[in-house]
Amino acid sequence: MATSPKLLEFLSWAKEKGVISDIQVQDIPDKGLGFVTKRNVSRDNSIVAYIPYSILLNATKINRYAKEKAPKLEETFNALMACLDGTSLKPAVDAKFNKLKKEYESLRPIFNKWSKVEDAGGHDVVTFEHFRWADGVFWSRVLSFGSRFQTIDSIEEDLDDFHLVPFLDFANHSLTPYARWEIGAEGVELILTKDDSLEPITSDTEICISYGDKPNSELLFVHGFTLSDNPWSAISFPVPFYDDDELAKAKLIFMQYHGIKHLVSLTRKKGGAELSHDATRAMWICVLSEEDGVKFKMNHNDPSHPIDLFIGNQIIPTLDVFDNVINSMEILPVIEFRVMESVLENVEYLLSHLKQTNEQVLKMMEHGRNSRELEYVRIYREDEYKFLEFAVEDFTRKRDALMVDDVVQRFTQ
């Protein structure tokens, strides 16, 4: 298979910088570049690629480089925003776009100091398209070393969390990966995962790693692809405070102070659509009212502890105490019923909105060029549609089951 001059140049650079590899890089159908085996190999925890720390990119190195000279970038980014209309991902993409725009405007004067604007024909040295492209490249390829730092015995520089690892970022994602990456004493290693099977991995087999258990919405948002057989489904929406909720502002302050996200996340688990623990807490706070004995006390003179929550006469100092108090309340079935109703209402809205946009968007996609990117979006839209239908059915069952509960009957009559 022919190799492009740019790839040959990179592979030559990687070898010169100390990258050692027993696998090859080649084009993978519908994926782009990836790793494949050169020959039959065994899954025996052997190292098939090594990347020295000296060529990794992190914040420390970039700060050092930025003080010396400014790189020139090439425009390569064109978003397919219209194809996301009606999906739960569209608001997230819009929010990301606005956040990047603000960041770019704050950094724009600094970018233009890298070289004289006149030298760039009066245009910005780094345009917003450049900045957006760089953000996408970073988050789609970065590795978080995180807690793995404790396994590193010798690194010359400070322990940055995020690293761009040249060569290793050719590894594609798979639900059934043959390899994993690990931090070694002097570099990052790609290791064939040990398997009880005696069957070797045959020549020209793609070697993938796992990016984690991620739904298609996250894969598309961060990495730019989707999986048609992805078992992980998820949706999210803002915490749906009632318009007439006079406690909404205090609730938001309490949630922020205790680190509760302002998003409700649903995932497919154990045959049902389930709220995450954090989302359950958020929904409890959302549906509780003064009639349930809830009171907030603002501490205006103590910014380190801005708010206290009381349920009845009991102060809630921690989230564990919050969980215990809610679960011991007599009206717990009523609270759960309100949560089910509110979640169901929002999921039904998301499904209805997706239905309304589907015909128009799918028709637009049919008339567009047949591209890998459009196919990824189509897979995501179908996946979200099926999960929303499933979630509506599941939360309808849960709500109806709670509706006949004796406590719910007593409090709702």
CSV table of C-alpha atoms in Angstrom, one decimal:
chain,number,residue,atom,x,y,z
A,1,MET,CA,0.0,0.0,0.0
A,2,ALA,CA,1.4,3.4,-1.0
A,3,THR,CA,2.4,5.7,1.8
A,4,SER,CA,2.0,9.5,1.5
A,5,PRO,CA,5.1,11.7,1.5
A,6,LYS,CA,3.9,13.5,4.7
A,7,LEU,CA,3.4,10.2,6.5
A,8,LEU,CA,6.8,9.0,5.4
A,9,GLU,CA,8.3,12.2,6.6
A,10,PHE,CA,6.6,11.8,10.0
A,11,LEU,CA,7.7,8.2,10.4
A,12,SER,CA,11.3,9.1,9.5
A,13,TRP,CA,11.1,11.9,12.2
A,14,ALA,CA,9.6,9.5,14.7
A,15,LYS,CA,12.4,6.9,14.1
A,16,GLU,CA,15.1,9.6,14.4
A,17,LYS,CA,13.6,10.8,17.7
A,18,GLY,CA,13.7,7.3,19.2
A,19,VAL,CA,10.3,5.8,18.5
A,20,ILE,CA,10.6,2.0,18.3
A,21,SER,CA,7.8,0.0,16.6
A,22,ASP,CA,7.0,-3.6,15.7
A,23,ILE,CA,3.8,-2.5,13.9
A,24,GLN,CA,3.1,-0.4,10.9
A,25,VAL,CA,0.9,2.6,10.1
A,26,GLN,CA,-1.5,2.3,7.1
A,27,ASP,CA,-4.9,3.5,5.9
A,28,ILE,CA,-7.8,1.7,7.6
A,29,PRO,CA,-11.1,1.6,5.6
A,30,ASP,CA,-13.6,4.2,7.1
A,31,LYS,CA,-11.2,5.1,9.8
A,32,GLY,CA,-8.2,6.9,8.4
A,33,LEU,CA,-4.7,5.9,9.5
A,34,GLY,CA,-4.2,3.2,12.1
A,35,PHE,CA,-1.9,0.4,13.3
A,36,VAL,CA,-1.7,-3.0,11.8
A,37,THR,CA,0.6,-6.0,12.5
A,38,LYS,CA,3.5,-6.8,10.2
A,39,ARG,CA,3.4,-10.5,11.0
A,40,ASN,CA,1.6,-13.1,13.2
A,41,VAL,CA,2.0,-12.1,16.9
A,42,SER,CA,0.9,-13.5,20.2
A,43,ARG,CA,-1.2,-11.6,22.8
A,44,ASP,CA,1.4,-11.9,25.6
A,45,ASN,CA,1.8,-8.4,27.1
A,46,SER,CA,4.7,-7.8,24.7
A,47,ILE,CA,5.6,-4.2,23.9
A,48,VAL,CA,4.9,-3.4,20.2
A,49,ALA,CA,5.6,0.4,20.3
A,50,TYR,CA,7.7,2.7,22.4
A,51,ILE,CA,7.6,6.5,22.4
A,52,PRO,CA,10.2,8.3,24.5
A,53,TYR,CA,9.1,11.1,26.9
A,54,SER,CA,11.4,13.5,25.1
A,55,ILE,CA,8.9,13.9,22.2
A,56,LEU,CA,5.7,14.1,24.2
A,57,LEU,CA,3.9,17.5,24.1
A,58,ASN,CA,2.4,19.0,27.3
A,59,ALA,CA,1.6,22.4,28.7
A,60,THR,CA,5.1,22.9,30.1
A,61,LYS,CA,6.8,22.3,26.8
A,62,ILE,CA,4.3,24.4,24.9
A,63,ASN,CA,4.8,27.3,27.3
A,64,ARG,CA,8.5,27.0,26.8
A,65,TYR,CA,8.2,26.9,23.0
A,66,ALA,CA,5.7,29.8,22.9
A,67,LYS,CA,8.4,32.0,24.5
A,68,GLU,CA,10.8,31.3,21.7
A,69,LYS,CA,8.7,31.4,18.5
A,70,ALA,CA,5.2,31.3,17.1
A,71,PRO,CA,4.0,28.4,14.9
A,72,LYS,CA,2.2,29.1,11.6
A,73,LEU,CA,-1.0,27.0,11.2
A,74,GLU,CA,-3.0,25.9,8.2
A,75,GLU,CA,-6.7,26.1,7.9
A,76,THR,CA,-8.3,22.6,7.8
A,77,PHE,CA,-11.5,22.8,9.8
A,78,ASN,CA,-15.1,22.9,8.5
A,79,ALA,CA,-17.9,21.9,10.9
A,80,LEU,CA,-21.0,20.0,9.9
A,81,MET,CA,-23.1,21.9,12.4
A,82,ALA,CA,-26.4,21.8,10.5
A,83,CYS,CA,-26.4,18.0,10.7
A,84,LEU,CA,-26.7,18.1,14.5
A,85,ASP,CA,-29.9,20.1,14.6
A,86,GLY,CA,-32.4,18.5,16.9
A,87,THR,CA,-29.9,16.4,18.8
A,88,SER,CA,-28.9,16.8,22.4
A,89,LEU,CA,-25.3,17.3,21.2
A,90,LYS,CA,-26.2,20.5,19.3
A,91,PRO,CA,-26.4,22.7,22.5
A,92,ALA,CA,-23.1,21.3,23.7
A,93,VAL,CA,-21.4,22.1,20.4
A,94,ASP,CA,-22.9,25.6,20.5
A,95,ALA,CA,-21.7,26.2,24.0
A,96,LYS,CA,-18.2,24.9,23.1
A,97,PHE,CA,-18.2,27.3,20.1
A,98,ASN,CA,-19.1,30.3,22.2
A,99,LYS,CA,-16.5,29.4,24.8
A,100,LEU,CA,-13.8,29.0,22.2
A,101,LYS,CA,-14.9,32.4,20.7
A,102,LYS,CA,-14.4,34.1,24.0
A,103,GLU,CA,-11.1,32.4,24.6
A,104,TYR,CA,-9.9,33.3,21.2
A,105,GLU,CA,-10.8,37.0,21.6
A,106,SER,CA,-9.0,37.2,24.9
A,107,LEU,CA,-5.8,35.6,23.3
A,108,ARG,CA,-6.1,37.3,19.9
A,109,PRO,CA,-3.8,40.3,20.9
A,110,ILE,CA,-1.2,37.9,22.2
A,111,PHE,CA,-1.3,35.9,18.9
A,112,ASN,CA,-0.8,39.0,16.9
A,113,LYS,CA,2.3,39.9,18.9
A,114,TRP,CA,4.0,36.7,17.6
A,115,SER,CA,4.7,38.5,14.4
A,116,LYS,CA,3.7,41.8,12.9
A,117,VAL,CA,0.1,41.8,11.6
A,118,GLU,CA,1.4,43.7,8.6
A,119,ASP,CA,3.6,40.7,7.7
A,120,ALA,CA,0.4,38.7,7.5
A,121,GLY,CA,-1.2,41.1,5.0
A,122,GLY,CA,-3.1,42.9,7.7
A,123,HIS,CA,-4.9,39.7,8.8
A,124,ASP,CA,-4.7,37.9,12.1
A,125,VAL,CA,-1.7,35.7,12.5
A,126,VAL,CA,-3.9,33.0,14.1
A,127,THR,CA,-7.5,33.1,12.9
A,128,PHE,CA,-10.5,31.7,14.9
A,129,GLU,CA,-10.6,28.8,12.4
A,130,HIS,CA,-6.9,28.0,13.3
A,131,PHE,CA,-7.7,28.2,17.0
A,132,ARG,CA,-10.8,26.0,16.7
A,133,TRP,CA,-8.9,23.4,14.7
A,134,ALA,CA,-6.1,23.3,17.3
A,135,ASP,CA,-8.6,22.8,20.1
A,136,GLY,CA,-10.2,19.9,18.2
A,137,VAL,CA,-6.8,18.3,17.5
A,138,PHE,CA,-5.8,18.6,21.1
A,139,TRP,CA,-8.9,17.1,22.7
A,140,SER,CA,-9.3,14.3,20.1
A,141,ARG,CA,-5.7,13.1,20.6
A,142,VAL,CA,-4.6,14.0,24.1
A,143,LEU,CA,-3.9,11.3,26.7
A,144,SER,CA,-4.6,12.0,30.4
A,145,PHE,CA,-1.8,10.4,32.5
A,146,GLY,CA,-3.7,11.2,35.7
A,147,SER,CA,-3.3,8.7,38.5
A,148,ARG,CA,-0.7,6.8,36.4
A,149,PHE,CA,1.9,9.3,37.5
A,150,GLN,CA,2.6,7.2,40.6
A,151,THR,CA,4.0,4.5,38.3
A,152,ILE,CA,6.6,6.8,36.8
A,153,ASP,CA,10.0,6.8,38.5
A,154,SER,CA,11.9,9.2,36.3
A,155,ILE,CA,10.6,12.1,34.3
A,156,GLU,CA,12.8,15.2,33.9
A,157,GLU,CA,10.1,17.8,33.8
A,158,ASP,CA,7.0,18.7,35.9
A,159,LEU,CA,4.2,16.2,36.0
A,160,ASP,CA,1.7,17.6,33.5
A,161,ASP,CA,-1.6,15.6,33.2
A,162,PHE,CA,-2.4,16.0,29.5
A,163,HIS,CA,0.1,14.8,26.9
A,164,LEU,CA,0.1,14.6,23.1
A,165,VAL,CA,2.0,11.4,22.3
A,166,PRO,CA,3.3,11.3,18.7
A,167,PHE,CA,3.0,8.0,16.9
A,168,LEU,CA,0.7,6.5,19.5
A,169,ASP,CA,-2.1,8.7,18.4
A,170,PHE,CA,-2.4,6.7,15.3
A,171,ALA,CA,-4.1,4.0,17.4
A,172,ASN,CA,-7.9,3.8,16.7
A,173,HIS,CA,-10.6,2.9,19.2
A,174,SER,CA,-12.2,-0.5,19.4
A,175,LEU,CA,-14.8,-2.1,21.7
A,176,THR,CA,-12.5,-5.2,21.6
A,177,PRO,CA,-9.0,-3.8,21.6
A,178,TYR,CA,-5.8,-5.9,21.2
A,179,ALA,CA,-3.6,-3.4,22.9
A,180,ARG,CA,-3.4,-0.9,25.8
A,181,TRP,CA,-1.0,2.0,26.5
A,182,GLU,CA,1.1,2.2,29.7
A,183,ILE,CA,3.6,4.6,31.1
A,184,GLY,CA,7.1,3.1,31.3
A,185,ALA,CA,10.2,4.3,33.0
A,186,GLU,CA,11.5,6.3,30.1
A,187,GLY,CA,8.5,6.6,27.7
A,188,VAL,CA,5.0,5.5,26.7
A,189,GLU,CA,4.6,1.9,25.6
A,190,LEU,CA,1.9,0.2,23.5
A,191,ILE,CA,1.4,-3.3,24.8
A,192,LEU,CA,-0.4,-6.3,23.3
A,193,THR,CA,-3.0,-7.3,26.0
A,194,LYS,CA,-2.5,-10.8,27.2
A,195,ASP,CA,-5.2,-13.3,26.2
A,196,ASP,CA,-5.9,-16.9,27.2
A,197,SER,CA,-6.4,-17.7,23.5
A,198,LEU,CA,-3.5,-19.5,21.8
A,199,GLU,CA,-4.5,-18.1,18.5
A,200,PRO,CA,-2.0,-15.5,17.3
A,201,ILE,CA,-2.9,-12.1,15.8
A,202,THR,CA,-2.4,-12.6,12.1
A,203,SER,CA,-0.5,-10.3,9.8
A,204,ASP,CA,-2.2,-7.1,8.7
A,205,THR,CA,-4.6,-7.1,11.7
A,206,GLU,CA,-5.5,-3.7,13.0
A,207,ILE,CA,-4.1,-3.0,16.5
A,208,CYS,CA,-6.6,-0.8,18.4
A,209,ILE,CA,-6.8,0.5,21.9
A,210,SER,CA,-9.9,1.5,24.0
A,211,TYR,CA,-10.7,5.1,24.5
A,212,GLY,CA,-13.0,4.1,27.3
A,213,ASP,CA,-16.7,3.3,27.6
A,214,LYS,CA,-18.0,6.3,25.7
A,215,PRO,CA,-21.4,6.8,24.0
A,216,ASN,CA,-21.5,8.0,20.4
A,217,SER,CA,-22.4,11.5,21.5
A,218,GLU,CA,-19.0,11.8,23.3
A,219,LEU,CA,-17.1,10.0,20.6
A,220,LEU,CA,-18.4,12.4,18.0
A,221,PHE,CA,-18.0,15.5,20.2
A,222,VAL,CA,-14.4,14.7,21.2
A,223,HIS,CA,-13.0,12.4,18.6
A,224,GLY,CA,-15.1,12.9,15.5
A,225,PHE,CA,-16.3,9.4,14.9
A,226,THR,CA,-19.1,7.0,16.0
A,227,LEU,CA,-19.6,3.3,16.2
A,228,SER,CA,-22.6,1.5,14.7
A,229,ASP,CA,-22.4,-1.2,17.3
A,230,ASN,CA,-21.7,1.0,20.4
A,231,PRO,CA,-23.5,-0.6,23.4
A,232,TRP,CA,-23.1,2.7,25.4
A,233,SER,CA,-25.9,5.2,25.0
A,234,ALA,CA,-26.3,8.5,26.9
A,235,ILE,CA,-28.1,11.8,26.7
A,236,SER,CA,-28.1,14.9,28.9
A,237,PHE,CA,-30.1,18.0,29.4
A,238,PRO,CA,-30.0,21.0,31.8
A,239,VAL,CA,-31.5,20.6,35.2
A,240,PRO,CA,-35.2,21.4,34.6
A,241,PHE,CA,-36.0,23.9,37.3
A,242,TYR,CA,-39.7,25.0,37.3
A,243,ASP,CA,-40.3,28.6,36.1
A,244,ASP,CA,-42.0,29.5,39.3
A,245,ASP,CA,-39.4,27.9,41.6
A,246,GLU,CA,-38.5,30.7,44.0
A,247,LEU,CA,-35.7,28.5,45.4
A,248,ALA,CA,-34.0,28.0,42.0
A,249,LYS,CA,-31.2,30.5,42.6
A,250,ALA,CA,-30.4,29.1,46.0
A,251,LYS,CA,-30.5,25.6,44.6
A,252,LEU,CA,-28.0,26.5,41.9
A,253,ILE,CA,-25.6,28.0,44.5
A,254,PHE,CA,-25.9,24.9,46.7
A,255,MET,CA,-25.2,22.6,43.7
A,256,GLN,CA,-22.2,24.6,42.6
A,257,TYR,CA,-20.8,24.7,46.1
A,258,HIS,CA,-21.1,20.9,46.4
A,259,GLY,CA,-19.9,20.2,42.9
A,260,ILE,CA,-23.2,18.9,41.5
A,261,LYS,CA,-23.3,19.3,37.8
A,262,HIS,CA,-26.1,21.4,36.3
A,263,LEU,CA,-26.8,18.6,33.7
A,264,VAL,CA,-29.0,15.6,34.0
A,265,SER,CA,-27.3,12.5,32.5
A,266,LEU,CA,-29.1,9.3,31.4
A,267,THR,CA,-27.3,6.2,30.4
A,268,ARG,CA,-28.4,2.7,29.3
A,269,LYS,CA,-27.6,0.2,32.1
A,270,LYS,CA,-29.0,-3.1,33.2
A,271,GLY,CA,-31.7,-3.0,30.6
A,272,GLY,CA,-33.0,0.4,31.7
A,273,ALA,CA,-32.3,4.1,31.3
A,274,GLU,CA,-30.7,5.2,34.5
A,275,LEU,CA,-29.8,8.5,36.1
A,276,SER,CA,-26.3,8.9,37.2
A,277,HIS,CA,-25.8,9.4,41.0
A,278,ASP,CA,-24.9,13.0,40.4
A,279,ALA,CA,-28.0,13.5,38.2
A,280,THR,CA,-30.2,11.9,40.8
A,281,ARG,CA,-29.0,14.4,43.4
A,282,ALA,CA,-29.6,17.2,40.9
A,283,MET,CA,-33.1,16.1,40.3
A,284,TRP,CA,-33.9,15.6,44.0
A,285,ILE,CA,-32.8,19.3,44.5
A,286,CYS,CA,-34.8,20.3,41.5
A,287,VAL,CA,-38.2,18.8,42.7
A,288,LEU,CA,-37.9,19.6,46.4
A,289,SER,CA,-39.9,22.5,47.7
A,290,GLU,CA,-40.5,24.5,50.9
A,291,GLU,CA,-43.6,22.3,51.5
A,292,ASP,CA,-41.2,19.4,51.8
A,293,GLY,CA,-39.4,21.2,54.7
A,294,VAL,CA,-36.6,22.5,52.5
A,295,LYS,CA,-34.9,25.8,53.5
A,296,PHE,CA,-31.8,27.6,52.4
A,297,LYS,CA,-29.7,30.0,54.4
A,298,MET,CA,-27.4,32.4,52.5
A,299,ASN,CA,-24.0,33.1,54.2
A,300,HIS,CA,-23.3,36.5,52.5
A,301,ASN,CA,-20.2,37.2,54.7
A,302,ASP,CA,-18.6,33.8,54.2
A,303,PRO,CA,-17.7,33.2,50.5
A,304,SER,CA,-15.9,30.0,51.4
A,305,HIS,CA,-19.3,28.6,52.6
A,306,PRO,CA,-22.0,30.6,50.8
A,307,ILE,CA,-25.0,28.5,51.6
A,308,ASP,CA,-26.6,26.0,54.0
A,309,LEU,CA,-29.4,23.6,53.3
A,310,PHE,CA,-31.9,22.5,55.9
A,311,ILE,CA,-34.4,19.7,55.5
A,312,GLY,CA,-36.8,19.9,58.4
A,313,ASN,CA,-34.6,21.0,61.3
A,314,GLN,CA,-31.6,19.1,60.1
A,315,ILE,CA,-28.7,20.9,58.4
A,316,ILE,CA,-27.1,19.1,55.4
A,317,PRO,CA,-23.3,19.5,55.6
A,318,THR,CA,-22.3,16.9,53.1
A,319,LEU,CA,-23.8,15.1,50.1
A,320,ASP,CA,-23.6,11.8,51.9
A,321,VAL,CA,-25.9,13.3,54.6
A,322,PHE,CA,-28.1,14.6,51.9
A,323,ASP,CA,-28.5,11.1,50.4
A,324,ASN,CA,-29.2,9.5,53.8
A,325,VAL,CA,-31.8,12.2,54.7
A,326,ILE,CA,-33.7,12.0,51.3
A,327,ASN,CA,-33.7,8.1,51.4
A,328,SER,CA,-35.1,8.1,54.9
A,329,MET,CA,-38.0,10.6,54.2
A,330,GLU,CA,-41.5,9.4,54.4
A,331,ILE,CA,-42.3,11.2,51.1
A,332,LEU,CA,-39.4,9.5,49.2
A,333,PRO,CA,-41.8,7.8,46.8
A,334,VAL,CA,-43.4,11.2,46.1
A,335,ILE,CA,-40.0,12.7,45.4
A,336,GLU,CA,-39.1,9.9,43.1
A,337,PHE,CA,-42.5,10.2,41.3
A,338,ARG,CA,-41.8,13.9,40.7
A,339,VAL,CA,-38.3,13.1,39.4
A,340,MET,CA,-39.7,10.5,37.0
A,341,GLU,CA,-42.4,12.9,35.7
A,342,SER,CA,-39.8,15.7,35.2
A,343,VAL,CA,-37.3,13.5,33.4
A,344,LEU,CA,-40.0,11.9,31.3
A,345,GLU,CA,-41.3,15.3,30.2
A,346,ASN,CA,-37.8,16.4,29.2
A,347,VAL,CA,-36.9,13.1,27.4
A,348,GLU,CA,-40.3,13.3,25.5
A,349,TYR,CA,-39.4,16.9,24.4
A,350,LEU,CA,-35.9,15.8,23.2
A,351,LEU,CA,-37.5,12.9,21.2
A,352,SER,CA,-40.1,15.2,19.7
A,353,HIS,CA,-37.5,17.8,18.7
A,354,LEU,CA,-35.3,15.2,17.1
A,355,LYS,CA,-38.3,13.8,15.2
A,356,GLN,CA,-39.2,17.3,13.9
A,357,THR,CA,-35.7,17.9,12.5
A,358,ASN,CA,-35.0,14.4,11.3
A,359,GLU,CA,-36.7,14.6,7.9
A,360,GLN,CA,-35.1,17.9,7.0
A,361,VAL,CA,-31.6,17.0,8.2
A,362,LEU,CA,-31.6,13.5,6.7
A,363,LYS,CA,-32.8,14.9,3.4
A,364,MET,CA,-30.0,17.5,3.5
A,365,MET,CA,-27.5,14.7,4.3
A,366,GLU,CA,-28.7,12.6,1.3
A,367,HIS,CA,-28.0,15.5,-1.1
A,368,GLY,CA,-24.6,16.2,0.4
A,369,ARG,CA,-21.4,14.5,-0.6
A,370,ASN,CA,-21.1,11.0,0.6
A,371,SER,CA,-18.5,11.3,3.3
A,372,ARG,CA,-17.3,9.4,6.3
A,373,GLU,CA,-18.2,12.4,8.5
A,374,LEU,CA,-21.8,12.4,7.4
A,375,GLU,CA,-22.1,8.6,8.0
A,376,TYR,CA,-20.8,9.2,11.6
A,377,VAL,CA,-23.5,11.8,12.2
A,378,ARG,CA,-26.2,9.6,10.7
A,379,ILE,CA,-25.1,6.8,13.1
A,380,TYR,CA,-25.2,9.2,16.0
A,381,ARG,CA,-28.7,10.5,15.1
A,382,GLU,CA,-30.1,7.0,14.8
A,383,ASP,CA,-28.5,5.9,18.0
A,384,GLU,CA,-29.9,8.9,20.0
A,385,TYR,CA,-33.4,8.4,18.4
A,386,LYS,CA,-33.5,4.7,19.5
A,387,PHE,CA,-32.2,5.6,23.0
A,388,LEU,CA,-34.7,8.4,23.5
A,389,GLU,CA,-37.6,6.0,22.5
A,390,PHE,CA,-36.2,3.5,24.9
A,391,ALA,CA,-35.9,6.1,27.7
A,392,VAL,CA,-39.5,7.3,27.2
A,393,GLU,CA,-40.8,3.7,27.5
A,394,ASP,CA,-38.6,3.0,30.5
A,395,PHE,CA,-39.4,6.2,32.5
A,396,THR,CA,-43.1,5.8,31.6
A,397,ARG,CA,-43.0,2.4,33.3
A,398,LYS,CA,-41.2,3.8,36.3
A,399,ARG,CA,-43.6,6.7,36.7
A,400,ASP,CA,-46.7,4.5,36.3
A,401,ALA,CA,-45.3,2.1,38.9
A,402,LEU,CA,-44.8,4.9,41.4
A,403,MET,CA,-48.2,6.4,40.6
A,404,VAL,CA,-50.0,3.5,42.4
A,405,ASP,CA,-47.7,3.7,45.5
A,406,ASP,CA,-49.8,4.2,48.6
A,407,VAL,CA,-47.6,7.2,49.7
A,408,VAL,CA,-47.9,8.8,46.3
A,409,GLN,CA,-51.6,8.2,46.2
A,410,ARG,CA,-52.0,9.8,49.7
A,411,PHE,CA,-50.0,12.9,48.8
A,412,THR,CA,-51.4,13.5,45.3
A,413,GLN,CA,-55.1,13.3,46.2
